[in-house]
Coordinates of C-alpha atoms in Angstrom, one line a residue:
Chain A
T1 CA 22.2 176.8 217.6
V2 CA 21.3 175.0 220.5
T3 CA 21.6 171.2 221.6
I4 CA 19.4 169.3 224.4
K5 CA 22.4 169.5 226.6
E6 CA 21.2 173.1 227.4
L7 CA 18.4 171.6 229.2
T8 CA 20.6 169.8 231.9
N9 CA 23.0 172.7 232.8
H10 CA 21.4 175.1 234.7
N11 CA 23.1 176.5 237.4
Y12 CA 20.2 177.3 239.3
I13 CA 16.4 176.4 238.6
D14 CA 13.2 177.0 240.8
H15 CA 11.3 173.7 239.8
E16 CA 8.4 174.7 242.2
L17 CA 8.0 178.2 240.8
S18 CA 8.2 176.7 237.3
A19 CA 5.6 174.0 237.7
T20 CA 3.1 176.9 239.3
L21 CA 3.6 179.7 236.9
D22 CA 0.7 180.8 235.2
S23 CA 0.4 183.9 232.6
T24 CA -3.4 183.6 232.2
D25 CA -3.4 187.4 233.2
A26 CA -0.4 188.6 231.6
F27 CA -1.5 191.5 229.2
E28 CA 1.6 194.1 229.4
G29 CA 4.7 192.9 227.3
P30 CA 6.5 196.1 227.0
E31 CA 9.6 196.2 229.5
K32 CA 11.4 198.7 231.5
L33 CA 15.0 198.3 230.8
L34 CA 17.2 199.3 233.2
E35 CA 21.2 199.0 232.6
I36 CA 24.0 200.1 235.3
W37 CA 27.4 200.4 234.5
F38 CA 29.3 201.0 237.9
F39 CA 32.5 200.7 235.9
P40 CA 33.8 201.3 232.5
H41 CA 35.4 197.9 232.4
K42 CA 35.9 195.0 234.7
D43 CA 39.5 195.9 234.9
A44 CA 38.5 199.0 236.5
I45 CA 37.3 197.6 239.6
T46 CA 39.8 198.1 242.3
T47 CA 37.9 195.8 245.0
E48 CA 38.4 192.0 245.1
K49 CA 34.6 191.4 245.0
T50 CA 32.4 192.3 242.1
L51 CA 28.7 192.2 241.2
R52 CA 29.2 188.3 240.5
D53 CA 30.2 187.7 244.1
I54 CA 26.7 188.9 245.2
V55 CA 24.8 185.6 246.2
M56 CA 21.7 184.2 244.8
A57 CA 19.4 185.0 247.9
R58 CA 20.6 188.8 247.6
W59 CA 19.3 188.6 244.3
I60 CA 16.1 187.4 245.2
E61 CA 15.7 189.7 247.6
I62 CA 16.4 192.6 245.5
L63 CA 14.1 191.2 242.6
K64 CA 11.0 190.8 245.2
L65 CA 11.1 194.6 245.4
V66 CA 10.5 194.3 241.4
K67 CA 7.6 191.8 242.0
C68 CA 10.2 189.3 240.1
E69 CA 11.1 186.0 240.9
V70 CA 14.0 184.1 239.6
L71 CA 13.3 181.2 237.4
S72 CA 16.6 179.7 236.5
M73 CA 20.0 181.2 235.9
K74 CA 23.1 180.2 233.8
K75 CA 26.5 181.2 234.3
T76 CA 29.2 181.6 231.8
K77 CA 32.7 182.8 232.1
E78 CA 32.0 186.4 232.0
L79 CA 28.1 186.9 233.2
D80 CA 25.1 185.5 235.0
A81 CA 22.1 185.2 232.8
F82 CA 18.7 185.1 235.2
L83 CA 15.4 184.1 233.6
L84 CA 12.8 185.7 235.6
S85 CA 8.9 185.1 236.4
E86 CA 7.2 188.0 234.7
Chain B
S1 CA 11.7 189.0 232.1
S2 CA 15.6 189.0 232.8
L3 CA 18.9 190.1 234.7
F4 CA 22.1 189.9 233.3
V5 CA 25.2 190.4 235.7
F6 CA 28.7 191.3 234.6
D7 CA 31.4 191.9 237.0
H8 CA 31.0 195.6 236.4
K9 CA 27.7 196.0 235.3
L10 CA 23.9 194.8 235.2
T11 CA 20.8 194.7 232.9
L12 CA 17.4 194.3 234.5
K13 CA 14.6 194.2 231.8
T14 CA 10.9 193.5 233.3
C15 CA 7.8 193.6 231.7
G16 CA 4.2 193.0 233.3
T17 CA 3.5 195.4 236.3
T18 CA 6.8 195.0 237.9
T19 CA 8.4 197.8 240.0
T20 CA 11.7 198.2 238.3
L21 CA 13.0 201.0 239.8
F22 CA 12.0 199.8 243.4
C23 CA 15.3 197.9 243.1
L24 CA 17.8 200.9 243.4
A25 CA 17.7 201.7 247.0
R26 CA 18.8 198.1 248.0
L27 CA 21.1 197.4 245.4
F28 CA 23.1 200.4 246.2
Q29 CA 22.9 199.6 249.9
I30 CA 23.8 195.8 249.0
I31 CA 26.7 197.0 247.0
E32 CA 28.5 199.1 249.4
Q33 CA 28.0 196.7 252.1
E34 CA 29.1 193.6 250.6
L35 CA 31.5 194.8 247.8
S36 CA 32.6 198.1 249.4
W37 CA 31.5 199.9 246.6
D38 CA 30.6 203.4 247.4
F39 CA 29.0 205.5 244.6
Q40 CA 27.6 208.0 246.8
T41 CA 29.4 211.4 245.5
T42 CA 27.1 214.2 246.7
A43 CA 26.1 215.5 250.2
S44 CA 22.5 215.1 249.3
G45 CA 23.3 211.0 249.0
K46 CA 23.1 210.7 245.1
Y47 CA 25.1 208.1 243.4
K48 CA 27.5 208.4 240.3
P49 CA 28.3 205.3 238.9
F50 CA 30.2 205.0 235.7
K51 CA 26.8 205.5 233.3
V52 CA 23.0 204.5 233.6
F53 CA 20.5 204.0 231.1
Y54 CA 16.8 203.3 231.6
S55 CA 14.3 203.0 228.7
R56 CA 10.9 201.9 227.9
R57 CA 8.4 202.0 224.8
C58 CA 4.8 203.4 225.9
F59 CA 2.6 200.6 228.0
L60 CA 0.0 199.4 226.1
F61 CA -2.2 199.9 229.5
P62 CA -0.3 202.6 231.6
C63 CA -3.3 202.9 234.1
K64 CA -2.8 199.5 235.1
Q65 CA 0.8 200.1 236.2
A66 CA 1.9 200.2 239.4
A67 CA 3.2 203.3 241.4
I68 CA 5.8 205.5 239.6
H69 CA 5.8 203.6 236.8
Q70 CA 2.1 204.6 235.8
N71 CA 3.9 207.9 233.9
W72 CA 7.1 208.7 232.7
T73 CA 7.5 212.1 234.5
D74 CA 7.2 210.2 238.1
E75 CA 9.9 207.7 236.7
V76 CA 12.2 210.5 235.9
D77 CA 11.5 212.4 239.4
Y78 CA 12.4 209.0 241.1
L79 CA 15.7 208.4 239.2
N80 CA 16.6 212.0 239.8
R81 CA 16.4 211.2 243.6
F82 CA 19.2 208.8 243.1
F83 CA 21.6 210.7 240.3
D84 CA 22.1 214.0 239.6
N85 CA 23.5 213.9 236.2
G86 CA 20.5 212.5 234.3
T87 CA 18.7 213.7 231.1
S88 CA 15.4 212.5 229.9
Y89 CA 14.3 212.3 226.1
S90 CA 10.8 211.2 224.6
V91 CA 11.6 209.9 221.1
G92 CA 9.0 209.7 218.3
R93 CA 5.5 210.7 218.1
N94 CA 4.2 212.0 221.3
D95 CA 0.7 212.4 220.3
K96 CA -0.1 208.8 219.2
S97 CA 1.2 207.3 222.8
N98 CA 3.8 205.1 220.8
H99 CA 7.0 206.8 221.6
W100 CA 9.9 205.1 223.1
N101 CA 11.4 207.0 226.4
L102 CA 15.1 207.4 227.5
Y103 CA 16.8 208.4 230.7
V104 CA 20.6 208.7 230.6
T105 CA 23.4 209.9 232.9
E106 CA 26.4 211.7 232.1
T107 CA 29.5 209.3 231.6
D108 CA 31.3 209.6 234.8
R109 CA 34.6 210.4 233.4
A110 CA 36.7 210.4 236.3
T111 CA 36.4 206.5 236.8
S112 CA 38.0 206.1 233.6
E113 CA 40.6 208.7 233.8
E114 CA 41.6 207.3 237.2
T115 CA 42.4 203.8 236.2
D116 CA 43.3 204.2 232.5
C117 CA 41.4 201.5 231.1
I118 CA 39.8 200.8 227.6
E119 CA 36.3 201.4 228.2
D120 CA 34.2 198.5 227.1
D121 CA 33.2 198.7 223.3
D122 CA 29.5 198.5 223.9
E123 CA 26.4 198.5 221.2
T124 CA 22.8 197.6 222.3
F125 CA 20.0 196.8 219.6
E126 CA 16.6 196.5 220.6
V127 CA 13.5 195.6 218.5
L128 CA 10.1 196.2 219.8
M129 CA 7.0 194.2 218.0
T130 CA 3.7 194.6 218.5
E131 CA 0.2 193.2 216.6
L132 CA 2.2 190.1 215.7
D133 CA 1.1 187.9 212.9
P134 CA -1.5 185.3 214.3
E135 CA -0.1 182.4 213.3
C136 CA 3.4 183.4 214.3
A137 CA 2.2 184.4 217.8
D138 CA 0.7 180.9 218.0
K139 CA 4.1 179.2 217.8
F140 CA 4.5 180.7 221.7
V141 CA 1.1 179.2 222.8
C142 CA 1.6 175.9 224.8
G143 CA -2.0 176.0 226.1
P144 CA -3.1 173.8 229.2
D145 CA -3.7 171.0 226.7
T146 CA -0.3 170.5 225.8
S147 CA 1.0 167.2 225.8
T148 CA 4.1 166.7 227.0
A149 CA 5.2 163.7 228.8
A150 CA 5.6 163.7 232.4
P151 CA 9.2 164.6 233.5
A152 CA 11.4 161.5 233.3
E153 CA 14.1 162.6 235.7
L154 CA 13.3 164.5 239.1
N155 CA 14.9 167.9 237.7
E156 CA 12.9 167.9 234.2
D157 CA 11.0 170.8 234.1
K158 CA 8.3 171.1 231.5
G159 CA 8.5 175.1 231.3
H160 CA 12.1 174.8 230.5
N161 CA 11.5 171.9 228.3
L162 CA 8.9 173.4 226.4
G163 CA 10.8 176.6 226.0
Y164 CA 13.6 174.9 224.5
Q165 CA 11.0 173.4 222.2
M166 CA 9.7 176.8 221.2
T167 CA 13.0 177.9 220.4
K168 CA 14.1 175.1 218.1
K169 CA 10.7 175.4 216.4
T170 CA 11.1 179.0 215.6
K171 CA 14.8 178.8 215.2
L172 CA 15.2 181.6 217.6
D173 CA 18.6 180.1 218.3
D174 CA 19.8 180.5 214.7
I175 CA 19.6 184.3 214.4
Y176 CA 23.7 184.8 214.8
L177 CA 26.1 182.9 212.8
N178 CA 26.9 180.5 215.7
S179 CA 26.3 177.0 214.7
S180 CA 28.8 174.5 215.2
Q181 CA 29.8 174.6 211.5
D182 CA 30.2 178.2 211.2
S183 CA 32.0 179.4 214.6
N184 CA 33.6 177.9 217.6
L185 CA 31.8 180.3 220.1
S186 CA 30.4 178.7 222.9
F187 CA 26.6 179.3 222.9
H188 CA 24.0 179.1 226.0
H189 CA 20.5 178.7 226.1
D190 CA 17.9 179.2 228.7
A191 CA 14.2 179.2 227.5
F192 CA 10.7 178.9 229.3
A193 CA 7.4 178.6 227.8
F194 CA 4.9 180.1 230.3
T195 CA 1.2 178.5 230.7
P196 CA -1.4 179.0 228.7
C197 CA 1.2 181.2 226.7
G198 CA 4.2 183.2 226.5
Y199 CA 7.8 182.9 226.1
S200 CA 11.2 184.1 227.3
S201 CA 14.8 183.3 226.6
N202 CA 18.2 184.4 227.3
M203 CA 20.9 183.3 224.7
V204 CA 24.9 183.8 225.8
L205 CA 27.2 183.8 223.1
D206 CA 31.0 183.5 223.6
E207 CA 30.7 183.6 226.9
K208 CA 29.9 187.4 227.6
Y209 CA 27.4 188.7 224.9
Y210 CA 23.8 188.1 225.4
Y211 CA 20.7 188.3 223.1
T212 CA 17.1 188.1 225.2
L213 CA 13.4 187.3 223.7
H214 CA 10.0 188.2 225.3
V215 CA 6.8 187.2 223.9
T216 CA 3.2 188.1 224.9
P217 CA 1.3 186.5 222.2
E218 CA -2.3 187.1 223.3
K219 CA -4.7 188.6 220.7
G220 CA -5.4 192.2 221.3
W221 CA -2.0 192.8 223.0
S222 CA 0.5 190.5 221.3
Y223 CA 4.0 191.6 222.1
A224 CA 7.4 190.4 221.3
S225 CA 11.0 192.0 222.0
F226 CA 14.6 191.3 221.2
E227 CA 17.7 192.9 222.8
S228 CA 21.1 192.3 222.2
N229 CA 24.6 193.3 223.1
I230 CA 26.4 191.2 220.6
P231 CA 28.9 193.2 218.1
V232 CA 27.5 191.4 215.4
F233 CA 29.5 192.6 212.6
D234 CA 33.1 191.9 214.2
L235 CA 31.8 188.4 215.8
S236 CA 31.2 187.0 212.6
Q237 CA 34.0 188.5 210.9
G238 CA 32.1 190.8 208.7
K239 CA 30.0 188.0 207.4
Q240 CA 27.0 189.1 209.3
D241 CA 25.4 192.7 210.5
N242 CA 22.4 194.3 212.1
L243 CA 20.2 194.2 209.4
D244 CA 20.3 190.4 208.9
V245 CA 19.5 190.0 212.4
L246 CA 16.7 192.5 211.9
L247 CA 15.2 190.6 208.9
H248 CA 15.4 187.3 211.0
I249 CA 13.3 188.4 213.6
L250 CA 10.9 190.4 211.7
N251 CA 10.4 187.1 209.8
V252 CA 9.7 185.3 213.2
F253 CA 7.3 187.5 214.6
Q254 CA 6.0 189.4 211.3
P255 CA 4.5 192.5 213.2
R256 CA 2.4 194.9 211.9
E257 CA 4.5 197.9 214.0
F258 CA 7.8 197.6 215.6
S259 CA 10.2 200.4 216.8
M260 CA 14.0 199.6 216.9
T261 CA 16.8 201.3 218.9
F262 CA 20.4 200.8 218.2
F263 CA 23.1 202.4 220.8
T264 CA 26.5 202.6 219.3
K265 CA 29.8 204.2 220.9
N266 CA 31.3 204.4 217.2
S267 CA 29.5 206.2 214.5
E268 CA 31.8 204.3 212.0
N269 CA 30.3 200.9 213.5
P270 CA 29.3 199.2 210.1
S271 CA 26.0 198.1 211.5
F272 CA 25.1 201.7 212.4
K273 CA 25.9 202.9 208.7
K274 CA 24.0 200.0 207.4
L275 CA 20.9 200.6 209.9
L276 CA 20.9 204.3 208.6
R277 CA 19.7 202.9 205.4
I278 CA 17.6 200.0 206.6
D279 CA 13.9 201.4 205.2
E280 CA 15.7 200.5 201.8
S281 CA 15.4 196.9 202.6
L282 CA 12.0 196.6 204.4
S283 CA 10.0 197.0 201.7
E284 CA 6.7 195.8 203.3
Y285 CA 7.0 198.7 205.9
I286 CA 6.5 202.5 205.7
T287 CA 8.8 204.3 208.1
L288 CA 6.9 206.5 210.7
D289 CA 10.2 208.1 212.7
K290 CA 13.9 207.5 211.8
I291 CA 15.8 209.7 214.5
V292 CA 19.6 209.8 215.2
Y293 CA 20.8 211.4 218.5
D294 CA 24.5 212.2 219.5
L295 CA 24.2 211.4 223.1
D296 CA 27.4 212.2 225.4
D297 CA 29.6 209.5 224.2
Y298 CA 26.7 207.3 222.3
H299 CA 25.0 207.6 218.9
L300 CA 21.4 206.4 219.2
F301 CA 19.4 205.5 216.2
Y302 CA 15.5 205.1 216.4
M303 CA 13.3 204.0 214.3
K304 CA 9.6 203.5 213.9
L305 CA 7.9 201.1 210.9
Q306 CA 4.4 200.4 210.3
K307 CA 3.3 197.8 207.6
K308 CA 2.1 199.0 204.7

């Protein structure tokens, strides 16, 4: 279960977006789910850099093409979890 | 909507009228320029990463979708411009437009053979629920008149505060045996409550497994989705399986109808075996579809159930 600490340890929050986001016109819950495995395992990556070295500005740019914005993000040892605006 | 980025893979899940597949061109460009990952292996410029999945249930309002996402055939044509080893499936009842679509590429064996690494064990469990019980849906409405004290600190944030409260109220942080009493696995949470209504959350267990929930509670088109890559049986040392997880989720949302998909690499997976007999444990529901696919190196189990 979570503790209130989880409200204070984000790696990224867009406060302005969070305060202005409005879901009045939301009508389509069903999602599109895309999963791309570039490698079978992280140990198979032969380059020094990995997906997690792509900076936030790049993800924001890519997600703009999808019509999404980054609300907040949490980093753990193995993954970056982005919560998005839609 | 959510995005999960690992060192070697990513999962992007978006709802509404988003254009998910329009990320592909720029994504492959960036990974080539910035990571020196070059997956373009054919003269026609197609890509061959280790594996690609793209799936979705039928939309509630397909004609309101944008561009290629208005119909599955256009999406498949678009994906085939990037990948030349993909296969498309429509799973379940086509006539009632409540089936589920899947596009999956053939696994690129060359990568794992070259690096003789052990492939990730992998399972994904997804539950897509419609016509939520109104009382349950109401728990995800915060409304314009929600009395929340003004942010006490500069970086405090109403949407995330309310999201946290929704998580606690609905016990969506208590699905897996991960409370401090019964496990020492790390558990991270990020949730947001939309105004006037709606909820999104990402939970990360043991640093590398996630489950994500998205809720659109509005009457007429209420919907909730749950998706997880947590190997629940192993992580709980056999104390829990995906049937327990499903019963917890159904209890929170009490949908009139839901579909469930379970992908696993291993047909001996205890959850897979239990799920095959799941309808015996869901006395309130009748089974509309129960389908098992053998896909390349995955087993897919799909079910569609409706309240009696």
